[in-house]
Amino acid sequence: MSNPFADTEAFEALRTAALDGDEAFERYRRREAASARRQVARLVELQLSARIERMVEVAIAASRAVLLVGPPGTGKTEILEQIVDRIDRDPARYGFTTEGIDAAWVTPEEEWTFEKLVLGETVEDGEIRSVEGDLLQAIAKNQWLVLDETNRADMDRVLGGVLTWLSGKKVRVGSRRAAGEPIVPVYLEWTDQAECQVRLLDTPPSVEYAAGAEWRLLGTYNAVDAQRVFRMGQALSRRFKHVPVPPASPQDFERIIAGHVSDEDRLEWFVDRVTRLYAAHLSVEDAQIGPGLLIDVPAYVEKGLQMASYDRPSVEGDNSSALADVSPTDDSEDAFIEELLAEAYLVSVGNLVAKYEPDLLDELGMSIARSESLTPANWLWVKENLHAMRA
Ligand SMILES: Nc1ncnc2c1ncn2[C@@H]1O[C@H](COP(=O)(O)OP(=O)(O)OP(=O)(O)O)[C@@H](O)[C@H]1O
Ligand SMILES: [Mg+2]
């Protein structure tokens, strides 16, 4: 990105804008924040089928509301971040005319209500005041709204009042109560203009939050969060276009996991074992997980090895290389790494696997045994420890 301060004119414009509390400054600030997010996003090279990627892009370009659906850790959040960023950099490719496309990201919580997302109330100096929820705020700022992990909240309840609006019609969502102003009804509406508009209408007095033709409601939905997931009912679900984000193939996973191994000497071992674990999950339909859930496994094992090597006094008195001196074929070292691998699995995926029904857990156990990713003794140990994670 070019440095705006290298250009005196741009700097002057920004400074004046900042002093005026100007929209332009606000936009500049948001773009800076988006650019910082982008720096992080660039580090992750997603291994995703080109066709899925295209579907996400075309669906967002073509439709008001799009939901990315798939098992946990398949990169739904990541791809959405990257694609929103891509659209921001070249809106014309997607048929957008808006400059500086930006999105407000929110993660629904279990206790979310319509009031939190759309329009709520609070008491201020003994008076009831209305409060814009995330949706109205996003429209007021002309920001897209991204609901990350919609399965965490009962979205049927939260969005029930705006179903009709989602299909393109105007709906009343409540009243605006502001200090010293008459109470007026608030409507959600759409406009053919590219950008969102908040309009104050006189006859009858009302406020209209009109989402622009280029405004988008995006979201991710984790389809297999076992029993905990809030299912989205048909009425709401059909208001969104759904794009599946399946887990990367084991071949792609090998590439992904290799990027998360620091210990060059054990690179092959890590890639082999963690990929076997991943494939063991993939081969049981209801136990499918994405790479995201296993990418921290190498870091855990490496840390465990490092700490053991620090604890073990070496012959030369140099603690740091003690374990490195032990040949990797050494039996006790082998057993130790196997333990670390099982622990890494437990801390990464145990929380999810603990929610599996007994049949599914058995099926997964057989698949893990066949894959030779965890030793039978270590799988038993994992299973014993899952009890503690069952809330
Ligand atoms: N296909 C992939 N290619 C490369 N990396 C991936 C892929 N899928 C997941 N990852 C890695 O996993 C991390 C976590 O993925 P992300 O959080 O986007 O998954 P998610 O689908 O949103 O998960 P959840 O449903 O749990 O929210 C990514 O940042 C990335 O490092
Ligand atoms: Mg996510």
Short mmCIF file of C-alpha atoms and ligand atoms in Angstrom, two decimals:
data_model
loop_
_atom_site.label_atom_id
_atom_site.label_comp_id
_atom_site.label_asym_id
_atom_site.label_seq_id
_atom_site.Cartn_x
_atom_site.Cartn_y
_atom_site.Cartn_z
CA MET A 1 0.00 0.00 0.00
CA SER A 2 1.25 3.48 -0.79
CA ASN A 3 2.03 5.74 2.11
CA PRO A 4 -0.57 8.51 2.09
CA PHE A 5 1.79 10.78 4.04
CA ALA A 6 4.32 10.74 1.23
CA ASP A 7 1.83 12.89 -0.63
CA THR A 8 1.41 16.28 1.03
CA GLU A 9 -1.89 17.00 -0.65
CA ALA A 10 -3.34 13.69 0.50
CA PHE A 11 -2.00 14.37 3.98
CA GLU A 12 -3.59 17.81 4.08
CA ALA A 13 -6.90 16.39 2.91
CA LEU A 14 -6.79 13.71 5.57
CA ARG A 15 -5.81 16.15 8.30
CA THR A 16 -8.69 18.46 7.45
CA ALA A 17 -11.02 15.50 7.26
CA ALA A 18 -9.85 14.26 10.66
CA LEU A 19 -10.38 17.69 12.21
CA ASP A 20 -13.86 17.82 10.73
CA GLY A 21 -14.63 14.35 12.08
CA ASP A 22 -15.25 13.61 8.42
CA GLU A 23 -16.65 10.44 6.80
CA ALA A 24 -13.55 10.31 4.60
CA PHE A 25 -11.33 10.07 7.63
CA GLU A 26 -13.48 7.38 9.14
CA ARG A 27 -13.21 5.49 5.84
CA TYR A 28 -9.45 5.95 5.77
CA ARG A 29 -9.20 4.58 9.31
CA ARG A 30 -11.31 1.55 8.41
CA ARG A 31 -9.20 0.88 5.34
CA GLU A 32 -6.07 0.95 7.47
CA ALA A 33 -7.63 -1.61 9.82
CA ALA A 34 -8.65 -3.75 6.85
CA SER A 35 -5.15 -3.53 5.49
CA ALA A 36 -3.71 -4.76 8.81
CA ARG A 37 -6.08 -7.75 8.69
CA ARG A 38 -4.96 -8.36 5.13
CA GLN A 39 -1.31 -8.59 6.18
CA VAL A 40 -2.28 -11.53 8.36
CA ALA A 41 -4.56 -13.03 5.71
CA ARG A 42 -1.78 -13.03 3.14
CA LEU A 43 0.28 -15.35 5.29
CA VAL A 44 -2.23 -18.15 4.90
CA GLU A 45 -2.26 -19.75 1.50
CA LEU A 46 -5.50 -21.62 1.35
CA GLN A 47 -5.54 -24.95 -0.43
CA LEU A 48 -9.03 -24.80 -1.77
CA SER A 49 -10.51 -26.12 -4.97
CA ALA A 50 -10.61 -23.36 -7.56
CA ARG A 51 -14.25 -24.16 -8.15
CA ILE A 52 -15.23 -23.63 -4.51
CA GLU A 53 -13.30 -20.39 -4.47
CA ARG A 54 -15.10 -19.26 -7.60
CA MET A 55 -18.46 -20.17 -6.07
CA VAL A 56 -17.76 -18.00 -3.05
CA GLU A 57 -16.79 -15.09 -5.29
CA VAL A 58 -19.69 -15.41 -7.72
CA ALA A 59 -22.22 -16.00 -4.96
CA ILE A 60 -21.12 -12.84 -3.14
CA ALA A 61 -21.12 -10.84 -6.36
CA ALA A 62 -24.57 -12.12 -7.31
CA SER A 63 -26.52 -12.33 -4.04
CA ARG A 64 -27.40 -10.25 -1.01
CA ALA A 65 -26.86 -12.93 1.58
CA VAL A 66 -24.31 -15.74 1.43
CA LEU A 67 -23.42 -18.39 3.97
CA LEU A 68 -20.29 -20.54 3.84
CA VAL A 69 -21.10 -23.95 5.25
CA GLY A 70 -18.74 -26.73 6.23
CA PRO A 71 -17.14 -28.73 9.04
CA PRO A 72 -15.02 -26.90 11.63
CA GLY A 73 -11.59 -25.74 10.55
CA THR A 74 -12.09 -25.93 6.78
CA GLY A 75 -11.05 -22.32 6.32
CA LYS A 76 -14.49 -20.69 6.06
CA THR A 77 -13.52 -17.63 8.07
CA GLU A 78 -10.17 -17.41 6.33
CA ILE A 79 -11.55 -17.58 2.80
CA LEU A 80 -14.25 -15.05 3.58
CA GLU A 81 -11.62 -12.61 4.90
CA GLN A 82 -9.46 -13.12 1.86
CA ILE A 83 -12.29 -12.76 -0.63
CA VAL A 84 -13.77 -9.64 0.98
CA ASP A 85 -10.26 -8.23 0.75
CA ARG A 86 -9.93 -9.26 -2.89
CA ILE A 87 -13.25 -7.60 -3.73
CA ASP A 88 -12.14 -4.44 -1.93
CA ARG A 89 -9.00 -4.31 -4.05
CA ASP A 90 -10.78 -4.80 -7.37
CA PRO A 91 -14.50 -4.14 -6.93
CA ALA A 92 -15.08 -3.68 -10.68
CA ARG A 93 -14.24 -7.33 -11.35
CA TYR A 94 -17.27 -8.29 -9.27
CA GLY A 95 -19.50 -5.63 -10.78
CA PHE A 96 -19.32 -3.37 -7.74
CA THR A 97 -18.92 0.37 -8.04
CA THR A 98 -18.37 1.08 -4.32
CA GLU A 99 -14.88 2.27 -3.43
CA GLY A 100 -13.49 0.94 -0.18
CA ILE A 101 -15.66 -2.09 0.49
CA ASP A 102 -15.39 -2.94 4.15
CA ALA A 103 -17.03 -5.40 6.45
CA ALA A 104 -17.98 -5.40 10.12
CA TRP A 105 -17.28 -8.83 11.63
CA VAL A 106 -19.35 -10.11 14.50
CA THR A 107 -19.52 -13.50 16.13
CA PRO A 108 -22.98 -14.35 17.40
CA GLU A 109 -23.24 -15.57 20.98
CA GLU A 110 -25.71 -17.97 22.49
CA GLU A 111 -27.57 -15.18 24.30
CA TRP A 112 -27.96 -13.03 21.20
CA THR A 113 -31.35 -11.51 20.53
CA PHE A 114 -33.06 -9.48 17.84
CA GLU A 115 -32.33 -6.41 19.99
CA LYS A 116 -28.59 -7.04 19.85
CA LEU A 117 -28.49 -7.55 16.10
CA VAL A 118 -31.17 -5.16 14.89
CA LEU A 119 -32.66 -2.60 17.26
CA GLY A 120 -32.60 -2.58 21.05
CA GLU A 121 -33.29 -0.24 23.93
CA THR A 122 -31.39 1.08 26.88
CA VAL A 123 -32.15 3.42 29.75
CA GLU A 124 -30.23 6.70 29.83
CA ASP A 125 -30.86 9.35 32.49
CA GLY A 126 -34.07 7.59 33.39
CA GLU A 127 -35.32 7.66 29.78
CA ILE A 128 -35.67 4.82 27.33
CA ARG A 129 -33.42 5.24 24.29
CA SER A 130 -33.16 3.03 21.27
CA VAL A 131 -29.81 1.49 20.34
CA GLU A 132 -28.84 0.45 16.83
CA GLY A 133 -27.85 -3.20 16.71
CA ASP A 134 -24.98 -4.51 14.58
CA LEU A 135 -27.13 -4.73 11.46
CA LEU A 136 -28.41 -1.16 11.60
CA GLN A 137 -24.95 0.11 12.49
CA ALA A 138 -23.43 -1.69 9.53
CA ILE A 139 -26.02 -0.23 7.17
CA ALA A 140 -25.52 3.25 8.65
CA LYS A 141 -21.77 2.95 8.01
CA ASN A 142 -22.23 1.27 4.63
CA GLN A 143 -20.25 -1.71 5.86
CA TRP A 144 -21.03 -5.28 4.89
CA LEU A 145 -22.00 -7.42 7.85
CA VAL A 146 -20.28 -10.75 8.44
CA LEU A 147 -21.80 -13.11 10.99
CA ASP A 148 -18.98 -15.50 11.74
CA GLU A 149 -20.07 -18.87 13.17
CA THR A 150 -23.82 -18.34 12.97
CA ASN A 151 -24.28 -21.78 14.53
CA ARG A 152 -23.36 -20.33 17.93
CA ALA A 153 -26.67 -18.50 18.27
CA ASP A 154 -30.27 -19.26 17.58
CA MET A 155 -30.36 -17.26 14.37
CA ASP A 156 -34.01 -18.18 13.73
CA ARG A 157 -34.89 -16.25 16.85
CA VAL A 158 -32.41 -13.44 16.23
CA LEU A 159 -33.30 -12.84 12.58
CA GLY A 160 -36.91 -14.01 12.69
CA GLY A 161 -38.16 -10.43 12.61
CA VAL A 162 -36.30 -9.56 9.41
CA LEU A 163 -37.01 -12.60 7.23
CA THR A 164 -39.29 -10.58 4.98
CA TRP A 165 -36.68 -7.88 4.65
CA LEU A 166 -34.11 -10.48 3.65
CA SER A 167 -36.35 -11.39 0.74
CA GLY A 168 -36.35 -7.80 -0.45
CA LYS A 169 -39.31 -6.18 1.29
CA LYS A 170 -39.61 -3.30 3.70
CA VAL A 171 -40.27 -4.21 7.34
CA ARG A 172 -40.75 -2.28 10.55
CA VAL A 173 -38.20 -3.26 13.17
CA GLY A 174 -39.15 -0.99 16.08
CA SER A 175 -39.08 2.63 17.12
CA ARG A 176 -36.39 5.23 17.47
CA ARG A 177 -36.33 6.94 20.82
CA ALA A 178 -33.76 9.70 21.08
CA ALA A 179 -33.35 12.48 23.63
CA GLY A 180 -35.66 15.41 22.92
CA GLU A 181 -37.01 13.88 19.73
CA PRO A 182 -40.39 12.40 18.90
CA ILE A 183 -40.64 8.62 18.82
CA VAL A 184 -40.63 7.47 15.21
CA PRO A 185 -40.94 4.03 13.62
CA VAL A 186 -37.78 2.44 12.19
CA TYR A 187 -37.88 0.48 8.95
CA LEU A 188 -35.45 -1.78 7.18
CA GLU A 189 -35.55 -1.37 3.43
CA TRP A 190 -33.48 -1.82 0.28
CA THR A 191 -32.37 0.76 -2.24
CA ASP A 192 -31.33 0.43 -5.89
CA GLN A 193 -28.42 2.77 -5.16
CA ALA A 194 -25.09 1.02 -4.68
CA GLU A 195 -24.51 2.42 -1.19
CA CYS A 196 -26.66 2.14 1.91
CA GLN A 197 -28.73 5.09 3.03
CA VAL A 198 -30.35 6.16 6.27
CA ARG A 199 -33.31 8.35 5.39
CA LEU A 200 -35.41 10.53 7.67
CA LEU A 201 -38.88 10.71 6.19
CA ASP A 202 -41.43 13.40 7.04
CA THR A 203 -44.78 11.96 6.08
CA PRO A 204 -45.38 10.01 8.15
CA PRO A 205 -42.29 10.64 10.26
CA SER A 206 -40.04 7.60 10.19
CA VAL A 207 -36.46 6.43 9.80
CA GLU A 208 -35.51 4.08 7.01
CA TYR A 209 -32.31 2.07 6.95
CA ALA A 210 -31.98 1.11 3.31
CA ALA A 211 -29.35 -1.46 2.42
CA GLY A 212 -27.62 -0.64 -0.84
CA ALA A 213 -27.65 -2.87 -3.91
CA GLU A 214 -23.97 -3.59 -3.22
CA TRP A 215 -24.41 -4.27 0.48
CA ARG A 216 -23.90 -7.86 1.60
CA LEU A 217 -24.82 -10.02 4.56
CA LEU A 218 -22.28 -12.81 4.80
CA GLY A 219 -21.79 -15.60 7.25
CA THR A 220 -20.20 -18.89 8.12
CA TYR A 221 -22.01 -21.91 9.47
CA ASN A 222 -20.32 -24.87 11.02
CA ALA A 223 -22.42 -27.81 9.93
CA VAL A 224 -21.10 -30.49 12.26
CA ASP A 225 -20.57 -28.99 15.69
CA ALA A 226 -22.24 -32.15 17.05
CA GLN A 227 -25.18 -31.55 19.41
CA ARG A 228 -24.31 -28.03 20.44
CA VAL A 229 -25.02 -26.44 17.11
CA PHE A 230 -28.12 -24.33 16.62
CA ARG A 231 -29.83 -25.60 13.52
CA MET A 232 -30.99 -22.93 11.15
CA GLY A 233 -34.61 -23.39 10.12
CA GLN A 234 -35.69 -23.50 6.48
CA ALA A 235 -37.43 -20.13 6.60
CA LEU A 236 -34.19 -18.32 7.40
CA SER A 237 -31.89 -20.71 5.60
CA ARG A 238 -33.50 -20.19 2.22
CA ARG A 239 -32.86 -16.45 2.43
CA PHE A 240 -29.14 -17.20 2.08
CA LYS A 241 -27.20 -18.71 -0.79
CA HIS A 242 -25.10 -21.53 0.63
CA VAL A 243 -21.60 -22.33 -0.52
CA PRO A 244 -20.06 -25.57 0.75
CA VAL A 245 -16.51 -25.44 2.05
CA PRO A 246 -15.37 -29.05 2.28
CA PRO A 247 -12.20 -30.13 4.09
CA ALA A 248 -8.98 -30.06 2.06
CA SER A 249 -7.93 -33.42 0.59
CA PRO A 250 -5.24 -35.41 2.45
CA GLN A 251 -2.81 -34.51 -0.37
CA ASP A 252 -3.48 -30.82 0.17
CA PHE A 253 -3.32 -31.36 3.91
CA GLU A 254 0.24 -32.66 3.56
CA ARG A 255 1.24 -29.33 2.07
CA ILE A 256 -0.68 -27.38 4.70
CA ILE A 257 0.76 -29.25 7.67
CA ALA A 258 4.30 -29.12 6.30
CA GLY A 259 4.01 -25.34 6.59
CA HIS A 260 3.36 -25.70 10.31
CA VAL A 261 6.40 -27.82 11.18
CA SER A 262 9.54 -26.06 12.40
CA ASP A 263 11.64 -29.12 13.21
CA GLU A 264 13.19 -29.94 9.83
CA ASP A 265 14.59 -33.27 11.10
CA ARG A 266 11.15 -34.53 11.95
CA LEU A 267 9.32 -32.92 9.03
CA GLU A 268 8.54 -36.21 7.31
CA TRP A 269 7.40 -37.87 10.51
CA PHE A 270 5.05 -34.98 11.32
CA VAL A 271 3.61 -34.79 7.82
CA ASP A 272 3.05 -38.54 7.76
CA ARG A 273 1.46 -38.89 11.19
CA VAL A 274 -0.69 -35.79 11.27
CA THR A 275 -1.92 -36.46 7.74
CA ARG A 276 -2.88 -40.00 8.81
CA LEU A 277 -4.83 -38.54 11.72
CA TYR A 278 -6.52 -36.07 9.40
CA ALA A 279 -7.38 -38.80 6.89
CA ALA A 280 -8.74 -40.98 9.71
CA HIS A 281 -11.23 -38.24 10.53
CA LEU A 282 -12.11 -37.64 6.88
CA SER A 283 -12.99 -41.26 6.27
CA VAL A 284 -15.75 -41.15 8.90
CA GLU A 285 -18.45 -38.96 7.41
CA ASP A 286 -19.77 -37.44 10.63
CA ALA A 287 -16.29 -36.93 12.06
CA GLN A 288 -14.96 -34.79 9.22
CA ILE A 289 -12.84 -31.85 10.31
CA GLY A 290 -10.85 -29.26 8.42
CA PRO A 291 -7.09 -28.69 8.60
CA GLY A 292 -7.58 -25.81 11.04
CA LEU A 293 -8.16 -28.21 13.92
CA LEU A 294 -4.86 -30.03 13.47
CA ILE A 295 -2.44 -27.33 12.37
CA ASP A 296 -1.18 -26.69 15.90
CA VAL A 297 -0.32 -30.35 16.54
CA PRO A 298 3.34 -30.07 15.44
CA ALA A 299 3.88 -26.97 17.60
CA TYR A 300 2.66 -28.83 20.69
CA VAL A 301 4.87 -31.86 20.06
CA GLU A 302 7.88 -29.69 19.27
CA LYS A 303 7.39 -27.72 22.47
CA GLY A 304 7.06 -30.93 24.48
CA LEU A 305 10.32 -32.24 23.02
CA GLN A 306 12.08 -28.97 23.68
CA MET A 307 11.00 -28.88 27.31
CA ALA A 308 11.99 -32.51 27.87
CA SER A 309 15.38 -31.77 26.44
CA TYR A 310 15.78 -28.83 28.81
CA ASP A 311 14.79 -31.02 31.80
CA ARG A 312 17.15 -33.85 30.93
CA PRO A 313 20.74 -33.23 32.06
CA SER A 314 23.17 -34.01 29.26
CA VAL A 315 26.60 -35.59 29.55
CA GLU A 316 28.33 -32.40 28.45
CA GLY A 317 26.18 -30.34 30.78
CA ASP A 318 24.58 -28.67 27.79
CA ASN A 319 20.87 -29.08 28.37
CA SER A 320 19.67 -27.74 25.08
CA SER A 321 21.02 -30.55 22.93
CA ALA A 322 20.38 -33.49 25.25
CA LEU A 323 17.38 -34.87 23.43
CA ALA A 324 18.72 -34.09 20.01
CA ASP A 325 21.56 -36.49 20.81
CA VAL A 326 19.14 -39.33 21.32
CA SER A 327 18.58 -41.15 18.09
CA PRO A 328 14.99 -40.86 16.87
CA THR A 329 14.83 -44.66 16.72
CA ASP A 330 15.48 -44.87 20.44
CA ASP A 331 12.54 -46.71 22.04
CA SER A 332 11.87 -44.38 24.95
CA GLU A 333 12.07 -41.36 22.70
CA ASP A 334 9.65 -43.01 20.28
CA ALA A 335 7.18 -43.72 23.07
CA PHE A 336 7.52 -40.17 24.32
CA ILE A 337 6.76 -38.62 20.93
CA GLU A 338 3.77 -40.93 20.56
CA GLU A 339 2.47 -39.63 23.88
CA LEU A 340 2.99 -36.02 22.85
CA LEU A 341 1.16 -36.64 19.59
CA ALA A 342 -1.84 -38.08 21.44
CA GLU A 343 -1.81 -35.11 23.83
CA ALA A 344 -1.60 -32.65 20.95
CA TYR A 345 -4.58 -34.38 19.37
CA LEU A 346 -6.52 -34.27 22.65
CA VAL A 347 -5.91 -30.58 23.28
CA SER A 348 -6.72 -29.67 19.68
CA VAL A 349 -9.71 -31.84 18.85
CA GLY A 350 -10.78 -33.44 22.15
CA ASN A 351 -13.28 -30.74 22.86
CA LEU A 352 -15.12 -31.62 19.64
CA VAL A 353 -14.68 -35.39 19.78
CA ALA A 354 -15.95 -35.44 23.38
CA LYS A 355 -19.39 -34.53 22.02
CA TYR A 356 -19.56 -37.51 19.64
CA GLU A 357 -22.17 -40.20 20.29
CA PRO A 358 -20.61 -43.53 21.43
CA ASP A 359 -21.17 -45.15 17.99
CA LEU A 360 -19.44 -42.33 16.18
CA LEU A 361 -16.57 -42.40 18.64
CA ASP A 362 -16.16 -46.16 18.07
CA GLU A 363 -16.17 -45.67 14.33
CA LEU A 364 -13.56 -42.95 14.64
CA GLY A 365 -11.50 -45.19 16.94
CA MET A 366 -11.46 -47.94 14.33
CA SER A 367 -10.50 -45.48 11.64
CA ILE A 368 -7.66 -44.11 13.77
CA ALA A 369 -6.47 -47.67 14.49
CA ARG A 370 -6.47 -48.50 10.75
CA SER A 371 -4.59 -45.31 9.96
CA GLU A 372 -1.86 -46.12 12.49
CA SER A 373 -1.77 -42.47 13.41
CA LEU A 374 -2.09 -42.94 17.19
CA THR A 375 -0.98 -46.13 18.95
CA PRO A 376 -3.85 -48.24 20.40
CA ALA A 377 -2.69 -47.46 23.95
CA ASN A 378 -2.65 -43.75 23.24
CA TRP A 379 -6.09 -43.80 21.63
CA LEU A 380 -7.42 -45.52 24.77
CA TRP A 381 -5.80 -42.81 26.84
CA VAL A 382 -7.40 -40.12 24.67
CA LYS A 383 -10.80 -41.77 25.09
CA GLU A 384 -10.42 -41.92 28.87
CA ASN A 385 -9.65 -38.25 29.00
CA LEU A 386 -12.57 -37.23 26.81
CA HIS A 387 -14.88 -37.83 29.79
CA ALA A 388 -13.55 -34.78 31.56
CA MET A 389 -14.32 -32.65 28.49
CA ARG A 390 -17.96 -33.66 28.30
CA ALA A 391 -19.74 -30.66 29.70
N1 LIG B 1 -7.97 -25.40 2.84
C1 LIG B 1 -7.05 -24.87 3.67
N2 LIG B 1 -5.82 -24.53 3.20
C2 LIG B 1 -4.89 -23.99 4.01
N3 LIG B 1 -5.08 -23.76 5.30
C3 LIG B 1 -6.27 -24.08 5.82
C4 LIG B 1 -7.32 -24.64 5.05
N4 LIG B 1 -8.38 -24.84 5.83
C5 LIG B 1 -8.03 -24.41 7.05
N5 LIG B 1 -6.77 -23.96 7.05
C6 LIG B 1 -6.03 -23.42 8.19
O1 LIG B 1 -6.86 -23.49 9.32
C7 LIG B 1 -7.01 -22.19 9.91
C8 LIG B 1 -8.35 -22.09 10.53
O2 LIG B 1 -9.33 -22.03 9.53
P1 LIG B 1 -10.67 -21.21 9.76
O3 LIG B 1 -10.70 -20.68 11.14
O4 LIG B 1 -10.85 -20.25 8.65
O5 LIG B 1 -11.72 -22.38 9.65
P2 LIG B 1 -13.28 -22.29 9.83
O6 LIG B 1 -13.85 -23.12 8.75
O7 LIG B 1 -13.70 -20.88 9.92
O8 LIG B 1 -13.48 -23.01 11.22
P3 LIG B 1 -14.70 -22.90 12.26
O9 LIG B 1 -15.89 -23.54 11.61
O10 LIG B 1 -14.21 -23.69 13.43
O11 LIG B 1 -14.88 -21.46 12.56
C9 LIG B 1 -6.78 -21.24 8.76
O12 LIG B 1 -6.37 -19.98 9.22
C10 LIG B 1 -5.68 -21.96 8.00
O13 LIG B 1 -4.44 -21.73 8.62
MG MG B 2 -14.48 -19.80 11.51
#
